[in-house]
CSV table of C-alpha atoms and ligand atoms in Angstrom, one decimal:
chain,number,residue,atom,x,y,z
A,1,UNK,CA,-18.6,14.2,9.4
A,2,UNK,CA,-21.0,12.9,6.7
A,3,UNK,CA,-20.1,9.3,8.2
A,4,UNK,CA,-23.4,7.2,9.4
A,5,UNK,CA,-21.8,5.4,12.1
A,6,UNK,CA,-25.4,4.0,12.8
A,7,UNK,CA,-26.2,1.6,15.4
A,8,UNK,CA,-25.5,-1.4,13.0
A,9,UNK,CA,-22.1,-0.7,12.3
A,10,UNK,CA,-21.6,0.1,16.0
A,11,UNK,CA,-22.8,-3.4,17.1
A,12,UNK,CA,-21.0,-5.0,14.5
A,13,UNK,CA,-17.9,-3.5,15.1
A,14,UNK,CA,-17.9,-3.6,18.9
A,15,UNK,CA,-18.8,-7.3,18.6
A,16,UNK,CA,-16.2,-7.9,16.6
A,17,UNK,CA,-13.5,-6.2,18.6
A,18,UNK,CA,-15.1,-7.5,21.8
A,19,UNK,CA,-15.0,-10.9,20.2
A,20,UNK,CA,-11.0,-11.3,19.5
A,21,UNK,CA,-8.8,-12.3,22.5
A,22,UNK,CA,-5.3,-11.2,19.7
A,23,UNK,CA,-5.8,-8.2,17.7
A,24,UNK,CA,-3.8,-7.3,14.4
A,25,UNK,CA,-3.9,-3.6,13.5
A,26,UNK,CA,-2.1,-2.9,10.0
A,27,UNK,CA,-0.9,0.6,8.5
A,28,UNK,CA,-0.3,1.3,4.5
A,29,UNK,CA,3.6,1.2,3.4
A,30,UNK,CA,5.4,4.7,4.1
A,31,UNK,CA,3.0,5.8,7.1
A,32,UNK,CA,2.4,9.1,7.5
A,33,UNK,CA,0.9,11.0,10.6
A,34,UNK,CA,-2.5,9.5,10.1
A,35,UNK,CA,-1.9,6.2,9.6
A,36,UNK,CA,0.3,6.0,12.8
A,37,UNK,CA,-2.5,8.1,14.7
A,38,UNK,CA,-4.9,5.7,13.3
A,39,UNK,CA,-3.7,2.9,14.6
A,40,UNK,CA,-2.0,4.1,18.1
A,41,UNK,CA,-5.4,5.6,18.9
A,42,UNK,CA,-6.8,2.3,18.3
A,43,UNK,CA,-4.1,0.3,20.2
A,44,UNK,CA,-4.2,2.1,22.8
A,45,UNK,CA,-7.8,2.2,23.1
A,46,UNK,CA,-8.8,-1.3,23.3
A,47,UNK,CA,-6.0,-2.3,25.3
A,48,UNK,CA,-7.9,0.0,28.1
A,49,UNK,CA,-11.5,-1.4,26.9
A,50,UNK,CA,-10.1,-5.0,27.0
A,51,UNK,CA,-7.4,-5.5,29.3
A,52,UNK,CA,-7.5,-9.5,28.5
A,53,UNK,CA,-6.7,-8.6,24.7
A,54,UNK,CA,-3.3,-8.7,23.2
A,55,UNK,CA,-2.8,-6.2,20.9
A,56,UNK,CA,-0.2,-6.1,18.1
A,57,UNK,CA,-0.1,-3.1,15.6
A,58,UNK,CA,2.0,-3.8,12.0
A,59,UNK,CA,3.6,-1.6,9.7
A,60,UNK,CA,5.1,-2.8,6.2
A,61,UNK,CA,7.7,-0.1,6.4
A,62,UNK,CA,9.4,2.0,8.9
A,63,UNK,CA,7.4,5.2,9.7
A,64,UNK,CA,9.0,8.5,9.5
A,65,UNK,CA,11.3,9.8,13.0
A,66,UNK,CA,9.0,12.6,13.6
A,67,UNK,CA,6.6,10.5,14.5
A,68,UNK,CA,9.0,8.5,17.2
A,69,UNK,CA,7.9,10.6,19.9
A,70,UNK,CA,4.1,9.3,19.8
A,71,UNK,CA,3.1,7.3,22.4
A,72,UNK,CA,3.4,3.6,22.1
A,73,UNK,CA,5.4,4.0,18.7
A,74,UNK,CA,7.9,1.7,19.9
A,75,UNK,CA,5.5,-0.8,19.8
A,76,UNK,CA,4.8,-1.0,16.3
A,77,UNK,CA,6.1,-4.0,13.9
A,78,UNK,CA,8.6,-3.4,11.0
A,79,UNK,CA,7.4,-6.4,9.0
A,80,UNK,CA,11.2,-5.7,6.9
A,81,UNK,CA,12.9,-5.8,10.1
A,82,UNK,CA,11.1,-8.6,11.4
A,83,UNK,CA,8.8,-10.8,9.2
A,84,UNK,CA,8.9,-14.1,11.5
A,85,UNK,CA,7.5,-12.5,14.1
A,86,UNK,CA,4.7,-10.4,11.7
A,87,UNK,CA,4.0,-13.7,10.1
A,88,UNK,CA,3.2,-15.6,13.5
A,89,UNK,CA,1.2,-12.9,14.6
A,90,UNK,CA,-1.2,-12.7,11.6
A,91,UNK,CA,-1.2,-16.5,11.4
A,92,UNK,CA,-3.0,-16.6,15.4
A,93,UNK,CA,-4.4,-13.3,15.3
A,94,UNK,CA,-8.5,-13.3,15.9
A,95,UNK,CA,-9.0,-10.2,14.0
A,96,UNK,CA,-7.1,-7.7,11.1
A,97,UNK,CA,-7.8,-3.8,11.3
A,98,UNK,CA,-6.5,-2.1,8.9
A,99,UNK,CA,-6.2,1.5,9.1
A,100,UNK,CA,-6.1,4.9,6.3
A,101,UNK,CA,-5.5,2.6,3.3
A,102,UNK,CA,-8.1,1.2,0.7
A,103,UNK,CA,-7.0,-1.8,-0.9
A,104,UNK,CA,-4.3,-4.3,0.5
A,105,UNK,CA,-2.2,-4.0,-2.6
A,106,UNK,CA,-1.1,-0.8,-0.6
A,107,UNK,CA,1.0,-3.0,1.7
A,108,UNK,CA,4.0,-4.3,-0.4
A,109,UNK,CA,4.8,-7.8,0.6
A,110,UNK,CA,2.2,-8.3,3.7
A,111,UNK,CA,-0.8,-8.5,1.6
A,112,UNK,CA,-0.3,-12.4,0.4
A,113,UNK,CA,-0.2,-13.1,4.6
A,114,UNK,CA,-3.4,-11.1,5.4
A,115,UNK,CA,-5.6,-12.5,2.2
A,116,UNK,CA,-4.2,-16.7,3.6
A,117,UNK,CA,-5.5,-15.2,7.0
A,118,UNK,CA,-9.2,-16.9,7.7
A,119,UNK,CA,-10.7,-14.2,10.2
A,120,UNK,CA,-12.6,-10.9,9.7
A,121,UNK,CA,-10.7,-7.8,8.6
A,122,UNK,CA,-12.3,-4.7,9.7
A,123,UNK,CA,-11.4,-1.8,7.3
A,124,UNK,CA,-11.3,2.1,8.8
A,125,UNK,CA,-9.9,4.9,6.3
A,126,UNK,CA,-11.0,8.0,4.4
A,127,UNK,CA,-9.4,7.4,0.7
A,128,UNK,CA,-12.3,7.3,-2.4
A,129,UNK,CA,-13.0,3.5,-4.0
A,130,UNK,CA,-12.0,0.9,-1.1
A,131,UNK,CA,-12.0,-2.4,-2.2
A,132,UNK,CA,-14.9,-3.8,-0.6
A,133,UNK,CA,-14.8,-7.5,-1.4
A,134,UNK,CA,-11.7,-7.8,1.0
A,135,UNK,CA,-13.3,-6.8,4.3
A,136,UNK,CA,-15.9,-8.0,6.4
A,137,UNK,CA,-16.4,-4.9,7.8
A,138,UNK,CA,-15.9,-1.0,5.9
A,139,UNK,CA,-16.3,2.2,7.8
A,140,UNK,CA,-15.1,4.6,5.0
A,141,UNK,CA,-15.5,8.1,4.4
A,142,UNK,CA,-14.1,10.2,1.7
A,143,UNK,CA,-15.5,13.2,3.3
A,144,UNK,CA,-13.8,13.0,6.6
A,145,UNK,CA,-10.3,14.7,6.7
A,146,UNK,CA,-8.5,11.9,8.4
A,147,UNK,CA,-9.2,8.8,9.3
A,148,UNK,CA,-8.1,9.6,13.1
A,149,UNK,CA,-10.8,11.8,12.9
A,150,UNK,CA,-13.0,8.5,12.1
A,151,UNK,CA,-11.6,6.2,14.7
A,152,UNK,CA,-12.4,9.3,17.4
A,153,UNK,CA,-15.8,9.3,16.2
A,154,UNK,CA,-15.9,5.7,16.6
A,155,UNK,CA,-14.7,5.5,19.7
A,156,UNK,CA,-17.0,7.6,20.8
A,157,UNK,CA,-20.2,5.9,19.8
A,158,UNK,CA,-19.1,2.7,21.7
A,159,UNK,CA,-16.4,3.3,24.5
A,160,UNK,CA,-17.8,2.6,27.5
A,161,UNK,CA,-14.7,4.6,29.2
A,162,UNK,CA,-13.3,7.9,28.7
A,163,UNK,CA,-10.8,8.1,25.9
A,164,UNK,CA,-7.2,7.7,27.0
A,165,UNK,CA,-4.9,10.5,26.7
A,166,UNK,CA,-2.1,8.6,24.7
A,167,UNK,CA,-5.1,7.4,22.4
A,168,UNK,CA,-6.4,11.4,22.1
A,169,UNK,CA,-3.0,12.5,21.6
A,170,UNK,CA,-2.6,10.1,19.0
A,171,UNK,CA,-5.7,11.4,16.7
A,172,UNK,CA,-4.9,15.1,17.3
A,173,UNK,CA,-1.7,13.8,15.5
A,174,UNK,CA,-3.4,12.0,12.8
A,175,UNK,CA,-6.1,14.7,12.1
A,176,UNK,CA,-3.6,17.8,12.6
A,177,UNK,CA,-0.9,16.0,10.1
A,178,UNK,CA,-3.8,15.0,7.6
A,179,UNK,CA,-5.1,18.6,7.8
A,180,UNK,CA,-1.7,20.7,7.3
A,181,UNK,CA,-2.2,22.0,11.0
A,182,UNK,CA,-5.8,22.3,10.2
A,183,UNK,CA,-6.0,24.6,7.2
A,184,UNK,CA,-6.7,21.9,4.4
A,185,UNK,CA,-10.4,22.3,3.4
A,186,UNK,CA,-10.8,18.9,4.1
A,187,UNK,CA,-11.4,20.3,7.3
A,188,UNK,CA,-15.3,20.9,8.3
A,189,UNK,CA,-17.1,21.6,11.0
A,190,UNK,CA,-17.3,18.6,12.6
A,191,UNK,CA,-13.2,18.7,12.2
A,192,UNK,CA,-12.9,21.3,14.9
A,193,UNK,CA,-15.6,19.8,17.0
A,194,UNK,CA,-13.5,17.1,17.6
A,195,UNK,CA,-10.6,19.0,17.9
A,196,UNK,CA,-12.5,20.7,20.8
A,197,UNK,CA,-13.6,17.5,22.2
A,198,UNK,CA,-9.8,16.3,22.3
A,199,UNK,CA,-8.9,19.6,24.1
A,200,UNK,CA,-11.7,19.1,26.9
A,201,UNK,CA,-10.4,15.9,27.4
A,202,UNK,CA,-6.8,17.8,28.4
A,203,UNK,CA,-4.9,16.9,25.3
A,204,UNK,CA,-2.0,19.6,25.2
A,205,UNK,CA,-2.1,20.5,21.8
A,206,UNK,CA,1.4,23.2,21.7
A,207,UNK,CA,2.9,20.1,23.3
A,208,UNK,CA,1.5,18.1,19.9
A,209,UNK,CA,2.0,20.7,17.4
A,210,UNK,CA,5.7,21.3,18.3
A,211,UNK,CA,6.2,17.5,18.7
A,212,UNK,CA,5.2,17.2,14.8
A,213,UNK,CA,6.5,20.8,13.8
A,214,UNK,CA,9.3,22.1,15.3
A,215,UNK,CA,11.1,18.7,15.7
A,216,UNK,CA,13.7,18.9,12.7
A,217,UNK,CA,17.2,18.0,12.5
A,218,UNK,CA,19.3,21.5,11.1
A,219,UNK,CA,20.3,19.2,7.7
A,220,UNK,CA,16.3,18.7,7.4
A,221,UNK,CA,15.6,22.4,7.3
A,222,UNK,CA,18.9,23.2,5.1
A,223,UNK,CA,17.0,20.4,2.4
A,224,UNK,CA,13.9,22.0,2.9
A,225,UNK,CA,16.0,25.5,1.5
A,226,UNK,CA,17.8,23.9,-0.8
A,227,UNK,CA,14.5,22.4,-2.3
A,228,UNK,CA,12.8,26.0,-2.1
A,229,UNK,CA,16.1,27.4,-3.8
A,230,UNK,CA,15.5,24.9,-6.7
A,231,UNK,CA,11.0,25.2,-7.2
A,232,UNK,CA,10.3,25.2,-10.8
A,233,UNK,CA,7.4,27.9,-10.9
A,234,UNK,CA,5.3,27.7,-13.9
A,235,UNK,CA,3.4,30.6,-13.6
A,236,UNK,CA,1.8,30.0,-17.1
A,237,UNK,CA,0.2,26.7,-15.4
A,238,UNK,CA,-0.3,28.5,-11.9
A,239,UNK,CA,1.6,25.0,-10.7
A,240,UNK,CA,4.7,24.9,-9.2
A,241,UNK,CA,7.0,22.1,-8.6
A,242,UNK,CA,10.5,20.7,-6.8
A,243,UNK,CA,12.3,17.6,-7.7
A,244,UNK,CA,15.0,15.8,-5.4
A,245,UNK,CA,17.3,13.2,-7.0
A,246,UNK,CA,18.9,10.6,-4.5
A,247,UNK,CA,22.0,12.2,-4.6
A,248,UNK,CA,20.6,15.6,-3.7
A,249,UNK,CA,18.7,14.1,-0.5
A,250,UNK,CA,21.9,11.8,0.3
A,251,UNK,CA,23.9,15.3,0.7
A,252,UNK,CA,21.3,16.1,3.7
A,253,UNK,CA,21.1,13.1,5.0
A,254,UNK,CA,17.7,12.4,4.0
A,255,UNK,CA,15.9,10.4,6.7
A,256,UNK,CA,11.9,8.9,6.2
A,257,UNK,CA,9.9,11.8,6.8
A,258,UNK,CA,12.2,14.6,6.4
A,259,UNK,CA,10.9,15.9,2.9
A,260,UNK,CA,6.6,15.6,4.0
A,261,UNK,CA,5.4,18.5,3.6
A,262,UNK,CA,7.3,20.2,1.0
A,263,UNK,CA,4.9,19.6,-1.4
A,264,UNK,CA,2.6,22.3,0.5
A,265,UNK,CA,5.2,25.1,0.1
A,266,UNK,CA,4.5,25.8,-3.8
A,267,UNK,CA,0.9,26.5,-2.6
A,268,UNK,CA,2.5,29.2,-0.3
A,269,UNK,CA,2.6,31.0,-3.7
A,270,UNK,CA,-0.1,33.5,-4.8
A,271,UNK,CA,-2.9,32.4,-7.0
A,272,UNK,CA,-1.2,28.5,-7.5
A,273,UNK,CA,-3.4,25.9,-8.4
A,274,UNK,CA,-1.5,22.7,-8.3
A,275,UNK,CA,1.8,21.8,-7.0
A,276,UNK,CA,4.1,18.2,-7.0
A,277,UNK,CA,7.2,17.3,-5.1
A,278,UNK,CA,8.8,14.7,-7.4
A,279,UNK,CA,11.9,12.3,-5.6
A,280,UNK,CA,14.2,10.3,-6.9
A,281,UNK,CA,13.7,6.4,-4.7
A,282,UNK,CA,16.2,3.5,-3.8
A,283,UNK,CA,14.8,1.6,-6.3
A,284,UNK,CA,15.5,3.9,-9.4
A,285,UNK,CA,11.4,4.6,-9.3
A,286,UNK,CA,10.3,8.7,-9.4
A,287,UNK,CA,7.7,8.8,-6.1
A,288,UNK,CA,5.0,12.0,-6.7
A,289,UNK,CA,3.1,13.7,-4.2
A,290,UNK,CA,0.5,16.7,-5.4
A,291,UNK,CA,-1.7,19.2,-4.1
A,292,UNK,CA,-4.3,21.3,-5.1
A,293,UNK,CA,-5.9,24.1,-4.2
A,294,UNK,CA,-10.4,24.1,-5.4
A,295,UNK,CA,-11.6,22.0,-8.0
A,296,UNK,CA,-8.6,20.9,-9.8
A,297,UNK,CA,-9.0,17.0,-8.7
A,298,UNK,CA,-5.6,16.0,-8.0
A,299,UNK,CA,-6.5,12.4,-7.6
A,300,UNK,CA,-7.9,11.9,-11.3
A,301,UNK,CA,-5.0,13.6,-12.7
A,302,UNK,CA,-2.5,10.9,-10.2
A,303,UNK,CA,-4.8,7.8,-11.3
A,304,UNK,CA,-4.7,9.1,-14.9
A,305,UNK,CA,-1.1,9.8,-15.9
A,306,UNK,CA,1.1,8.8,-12.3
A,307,UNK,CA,-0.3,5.1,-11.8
A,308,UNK,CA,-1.6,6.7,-8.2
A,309,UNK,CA,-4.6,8.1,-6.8
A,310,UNK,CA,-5.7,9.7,-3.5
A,311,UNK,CA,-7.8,12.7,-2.6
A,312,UNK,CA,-9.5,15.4,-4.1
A,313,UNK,CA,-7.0,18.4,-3.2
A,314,UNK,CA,-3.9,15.6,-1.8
A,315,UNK,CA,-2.4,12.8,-4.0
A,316,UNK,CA,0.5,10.7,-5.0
A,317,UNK,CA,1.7,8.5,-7.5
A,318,UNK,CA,5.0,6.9,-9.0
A,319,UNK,CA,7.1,6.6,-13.1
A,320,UNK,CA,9.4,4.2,-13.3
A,321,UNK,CA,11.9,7.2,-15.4
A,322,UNK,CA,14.5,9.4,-14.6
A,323,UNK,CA,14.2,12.5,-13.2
A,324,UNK,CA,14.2,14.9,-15.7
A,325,UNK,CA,11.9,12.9,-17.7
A,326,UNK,CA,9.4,12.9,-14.7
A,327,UNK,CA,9.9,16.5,-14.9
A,328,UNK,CA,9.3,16.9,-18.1
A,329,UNK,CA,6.2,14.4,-18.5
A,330,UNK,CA,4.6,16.0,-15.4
A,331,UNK,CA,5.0,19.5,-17.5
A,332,UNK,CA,3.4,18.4,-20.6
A,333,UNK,CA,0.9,16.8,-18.7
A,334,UNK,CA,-0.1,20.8,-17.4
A,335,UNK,CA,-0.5,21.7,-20.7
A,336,UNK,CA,-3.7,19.2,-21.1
A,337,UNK,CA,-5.0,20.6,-18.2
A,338,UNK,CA,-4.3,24.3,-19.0
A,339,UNK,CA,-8.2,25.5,-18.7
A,340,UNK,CA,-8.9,23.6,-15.5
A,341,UNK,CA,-5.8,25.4,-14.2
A,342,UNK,CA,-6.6,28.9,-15.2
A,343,UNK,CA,-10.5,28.4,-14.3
A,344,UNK,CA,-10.9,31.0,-11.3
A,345,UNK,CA,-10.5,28.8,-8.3
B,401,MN,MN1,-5.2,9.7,6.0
């Protein structure tokens, strides 16, 4: 953790969250693990550290059923599902967290009702260039592999109580998802010293790991074959990728969450540099996830050809095309990068 949580940011922050009797706490659009461990670590945190406060955590969109189980998840608000209420809550809230995102263009449709929103917004995430000039507060930190791992060392440097175990529970999930079960190499040292910390506070971490692993539905694991059946390998490239149309997904059912990690699978493959999952949304739009494995910087090649952006080794972006022409552009694009692929990782 290269993070300076220094003493200023520490009294800023705590007077700040000490300060607001109603608490918004807001997620980026499609959360993943992090986000939601983010911002349940957080709920459930100051509702122990200040049992006067109210409160309310806000998602744009729903967040994927394998994260159901977690702990408080119920709670959250589906501003689709119910904008009245969001909208009331921002409009009296004292305070606006926002969690794992860097710029509130990342929240479809909720951004307009936090920038008319007079009071401070506090932002806490891990993605490169946050846009500064629309928080008060910005505890960021591209180095750090998740930004559960962030609100743990947070909490830490000012809870006067012991962590709660739903809130623990809640960044193991965040860090672990963020990670791929720990074997990104976004993970350092300090990683696994708060994973140790969450396990000496008692956090059952098989309970965690099947929770998020081993919690498919049988038509979820037939898709993830049917996607490995279909991989495009392009050895030439060392880059590998699978494409879903709508219809393909619709045949399994496709529920939110279901096809999140098979865009690590490629890597799976000896001596593969960079791989993409490519799907097919409602909207007609072509949504891109890629990984990498060194110093191919996925996150310059999202910003630069896939309107997108992210991490060094972890990003997405989105074409408004079909398909096959996603397919296509994304293999033409390789061939521009053909040295930086073959470069000895
Ligand atoms: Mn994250």
């Amino acid at each position: 953790m290269k993070l300076p949580i220094d003493s200023e940011t520490v009294t800023l922050l705590s007077g700040l969250l000490g300060g607001a009797k109603k608490v918004v706490i807001v997620m980026h659009v499609n959360p993943d693990g992090d986000a939601m461990g983010a911002c349940l670590a957080l709920y459930h945190s100051l509702l122990q550290l200040y049992p006067e406060q109210e409160v309310v955590m806000v998602s744009p969109n729903h967040y994927p059923a394998f994260l159901q189980w977690m702990d408080g998840a119920d709670k959250m608000l589906i501003f689709k599902d119910k904008r009245k209420t969001v909208k009331e809550k921002i409009a009296t809230t004292d305070l606006i967290i926002c969690v794992d995102f860097n710029a509130l263009s990342r929240l479809e449709g909720l951004e307009k009702l936090l920038l008319s929103s007079p009071v401070p917004r506090i932002l806490i995430d891990h993605h490169i260039h946050p846009n500064k000039e629309e928080f008060t507060l910005v505890i960021s930190d591209i180095q750090v592999s998740s930004t559960s791992e962030i609100v743990y060392q947070l909490m830490k440097a000012f809870m006067t109580i012991p962590i709660p175990m739903s809130a623990a529970e809640a960044i193991l999930t965040g860090m672990m998802t963020d990670t791929n079960n720990f074997r990104d190499n976004a993970s350092t040292p300090e990683t696994f010293e708060v994973l140790a910390d969450l396990l000496r506070l008692g956090v059952d971490k098989d309970k965690v790991t099947a929770a998020v692993y081993d919690n498919f539905s049988p038509l979820r694991m037939k898709l993830l074959g049917y996607a490995l059946e279909n991989m495009v390998i392009l050895p030439e490239y060392r880059a590998a990728y699978v494409a879903l149309s709508l219809a393909e997904l619709n045949r399994f059912n496709f529920q939110p969450g279901d096809t999140e990690s098979f865009v690590n699978y490629p890597l799976n493959i000896a001596k593969m540099k960079l791989s993409a999952y490519m799907s097919e949304q409602q909207d007609g739009s072509i949504r891109f996830s890629f990984r990498s494995r060194g110093d191919f910087l996925v996150n310059d090649f999202a910003r630069k050809h896939f309107n997108g952006g992210g991490h060094r080794n972890a990003a997405g972006g989105r074409l408004n095309c079909s398909l096959k022409d996603a397919a296509a552009f994304f293999v033409t694009q390789l061939g521009n990068y053909k040295d930086a692929l073959l470069a000895p990782i």
